[in-house]
Amino acid sequence: MNDDTSVRRHEISDDPSRLDAARIHHWLSTDAYWALGRTREQQDLMIAGSLNFGAYDPASGEQAAYARVVTDRASFAWICDVYVDREARGQGLGTRLVTAVRDELAPLGVRRFLLATKDAHGVYAKLGFTPLAEPEMWMALQIG
């Protein structure tokens, strides 16, 4: 069922004890273009150093989606590793997950949310994300 009620049944939580780290690692290291080949050790360190959100099926408790946020919880948040299980896609769950991230951090004063995507611009545009206004101001350092 792909209506809004099927999406609403997933519970979104930032409780780290609920994360299925093995499942998250499998999803990202085998099916996410930006994380292919990521080791379990790397993933566990990333989880430990970030604010993490999961979406869970209330009937089974099984994790259906994941998002990781690197943030100071005061002014800035980098949303990354957003992943929805293939069986749960097309229901708006990813949109709900990123909305939950925004709604939890905005009251703390976070005003700048960034993310990078090759293929989901339309999904994030629905939430108000736009291309960088002045990309020439931004720089990156990539090692390796």
Tab-separated table of C-alpha atoms in Angstrom:
chain	number	residue	atom	x	y	z
A	1	MET	CA	0.000	0.000	0.000
A	2	ASN	CA	1.579	3.276	-1.125
A	3	ASP	CA	-0.818	5.764	0.411
A	4	ASP	CA	0.063	8.258	3.150
A	5	THR	CA	-1.257	5.982	5.894
A	6	SER	CA	1.342	3.327	5.074
A	7	VAL	CA	4.093	5.927	5.432
A	8	ARG	CA	2.735	7.269	8.702
A	9	ARG	CA	2.913	3.842	10.244
A	10	HIS	CA	6.710	4.040	10.331
A	11	GLU	CA	7.985	5.505	13.574
A	12	ILE	CA	10.926	7.905	13.270
A	13	SER	CA	13.369	7.988	16.175
A	14	ASP	CA	16.789	9.367	17.019
A	15	ASP	CA	17.330	6.760	19.748
A	16	PRO	CA	20.766	5.262	18.973
A	17	SER	CA	19.914	2.013	20.776
A	18	ARG	CA	17.308	1.236	18.097
A	19	LEU	CA	19.710	1.437	15.155
A	20	ASP	CA	20.391	-1.787	13.279
A	21	ALA	CA	24.062	-1.048	12.562
A	22	ALA	CA	24.588	-4.227	10.548
A	23	ARG	CA	21.629	-3.430	8.326
A	24	ILE	CA	22.726	0.188	7.879
A	25	HIS	CA	26.204	-0.944	6.902
A	26	HIS	CA	24.813	-3.478	4.428
A	27	TRP	CA	22.507	-0.908	2.821
A	28	LEU	CA	25.176	1.734	2.423
A	29	SER	CA	28.189	-0.407	1.540
A	30	THR	CA	26.363	-2.436	-1.111
A	31	ASP	CA	23.648	-0.167	-2.524
A	32	ALA	CA	24.491	3.523	-1.968
A	33	TYR	CA	26.727	5.023	-4.680
A	34	TRP	CA	28.444	7.327	-2.176
A	35	ALA	CA	29.364	4.580	0.303
A	36	LEU	CA	30.101	1.473	-1.769
A	37	GLY	CA	32.770	-0.580	-0.069
A	38	ARG	CA	32.650	1.360	3.213
A	39	THR	CA	33.902	-0.866	6.001
A	40	ARG	CA	31.820	-1.779	9.021
A	41	GLU	CA	34.433	-0.166	11.246
A	42	GLN	CA	34.138	3.126	9.339
A	43	GLN	CA	30.348	2.976	9.505
A	44	ASP	CA	30.345	2.304	13.235
A	45	LEU	CA	32.642	5.309	13.825
A	46	MET	CA	30.389	7.489	11.672
A	47	ILE	CA	27.330	6.411	13.641
A	48	ALA	CA	29.098	7.034	16.960
A	49	GLY	CA	30.107	10.570	15.963
A	50	SER	CA	26.779	11.649	14.511
A	51	LEU	CA	23.124	12.256	15.286
A	52	ASN	CA	21.270	9.332	13.720
A	53	PHE	CA	17.651	8.862	12.714
A	54	GLY	CA	15.890	5.640	11.876
A	55	ALA	CA	12.429	4.839	10.583
A	56	TYR	CA	10.921	1.671	12.009
A	57	ASP	CA	8.008	-0.533	11.094
A	58	PRO	CA	5.834	-0.664	14.246
A	59	ALA	CA	4.602	-4.196	13.557
A	60	SER	CA	8.012	-5.816	13.171
A	61	GLY	CA	10.296	-3.185	14.708
A	62	GLU	CA	12.464	-3.579	11.620
A	63	GLN	CA	14.413	-0.547	10.474
A	64	ALA	CA	13.197	0.701	7.083
A	65	ALA	CA	15.252	3.878	6.600
A	66	TYR	CA	18.245	5.765	7.964
A	67	ALA	CA	19.710	9.272	7.991
A	68	ARG	CA	22.910	10.494	9.618
A	69	VAL	CA	23.528	14.104	10.608
A	70	VAL	CA	26.844	15.779	11.400
A	71	THR	CA	25.897	18.789	13.493
A	72	ASP	CA	26.910	21.148	16.295
A	73	ARG	CA	23.215	21.235	17.322
A	74	ALA	CA	23.394	25.045	17.343
A	75	SER	CA	23.907	26.477	13.869
A	76	PHE	CA	24.847	23.899	11.221
A	77	ALA	CA	23.847	20.409	10.068
A	78	TRP	CA	25.180	18.231	7.253
A	79	ILE	CA	22.576	15.597	6.350
A	80	CYS	CA	24.152	12.486	4.898
A	81	ASP	CA	23.698	8.766	4.380
A	82	VAL	CA	19.953	9.104	3.769
A	83	TYR	CA	18.804	5.666	2.717
A	84	VAL	CA	15.375	4.028	2.404
A	85	ASP	CA	15.125	0.257	2.105
A	86	ARG	CA	14.172	-0.727	-1.444
A	87	GLU	CA	10.904	-2.295	-0.239
A	88	ALA	CA	9.838	0.947	1.493
A	89	ARG	CA	10.663	3.348	-1.344
A	90	GLY	CA	8.088	5.412	-3.174
A	91	GLN	CA	6.009	6.111	-0.078
A	92	GLY	CA	7.545	9.426	0.995
A	93	LEU	CA	9.490	7.898	3.859
A	94	GLY	CA	12.754	9.626	2.905
A	95	THR	CA	10.945	12.973	2.829
A	96	ARG	CA	9.462	12.294	6.273
A	97	LEU	CA	12.867	11.311	7.610
A	98	VAL	CA	14.611	14.494	6.418
A	99	THR	CA	11.657	16.561	7.668
A	100	ALA	CA	12.108	14.973	11.106
A	101	VAL	CA	15.806	15.948	11.060
A	102	ARG	CA	14.912	19.540	10.203
A	103	ASP	CA	12.117	19.703	12.759
A	104	GLU	CA	14.324	18.394	15.567
A	105	LEU	CA	17.275	20.706	14.886
A	106	ALA	CA	15.619	23.981	13.790
A	107	PRO	CA	14.320	24.814	17.309
A	108	LEU	CA	17.923	24.549	18.570
A	109	GLY	CA	18.971	27.381	16.260
A	110	VAL	CA	20.274	25.345	13.331
A	111	ARG	CA	19.710	27.540	10.306
A	112	ARG	CA	21.980	25.993	7.684
A	113	PHE	CA	21.298	22.460	6.506
A	114	LEU	CA	23.477	21.083	3.722
A	115	LEU	CA	23.449	17.835	1.813
A	116	ALA	CA	24.840	16.431	-1.403
A	117	THR	CA	23.003	14.264	-3.910
A	118	LYS	CA	23.479	13.072	-7.460
A	119	ASP	CA	19.955	11.812	-8.020
A	120	ALA	CA	17.377	13.098	-5.516
A	121	HIS	CA	17.226	16.836	-6.165
A	122	GLY	CA	13.458	16.739	-6.619
A	123	VAL	CA	12.919	14.999	-3.282
A	124	TYR	CA	14.925	17.593	-1.388
A	125	ALA	CA	13.538	20.535	-3.362
A	126	LYS	CA	10.086	19.664	-1.967
A	127	LEU	CA	11.541	20.411	1.475
A	128	GLY	CA	13.009	23.763	0.443
A	129	PHE	CA	16.561	22.732	-0.440
A	130	THR	CA	18.065	24.713	-3.312
A	131	PRO	CA	21.435	24.713	-5.068
A	132	LEU	CA	24.090	26.788	-3.312
A	133	ALA	CA	23.482	30.480	-3.988
A	134	GLU	CA	27.207	31.203	-4.144
A	135	PRO	CA	28.998	27.931	-4.862
A	136	GLU	CA	32.213	29.820	-5.609
A	137	MET	CA	32.445	30.606	-1.874
A	138	TRP	CA	32.579	26.921	-0.890
A	139	MET	CA	35.718	24.841	-0.892
A	140	ALA	CA	36.472	21.226	-0.161
A	141	LEU	CA	39.537	19.204	0.745
A	142	GLN	CA	39.442	15.548	-0.200
A	143	ILE	CA	42.259	13.297	0.944
A	144	GLY	CA	42.683	9.981	-0.775
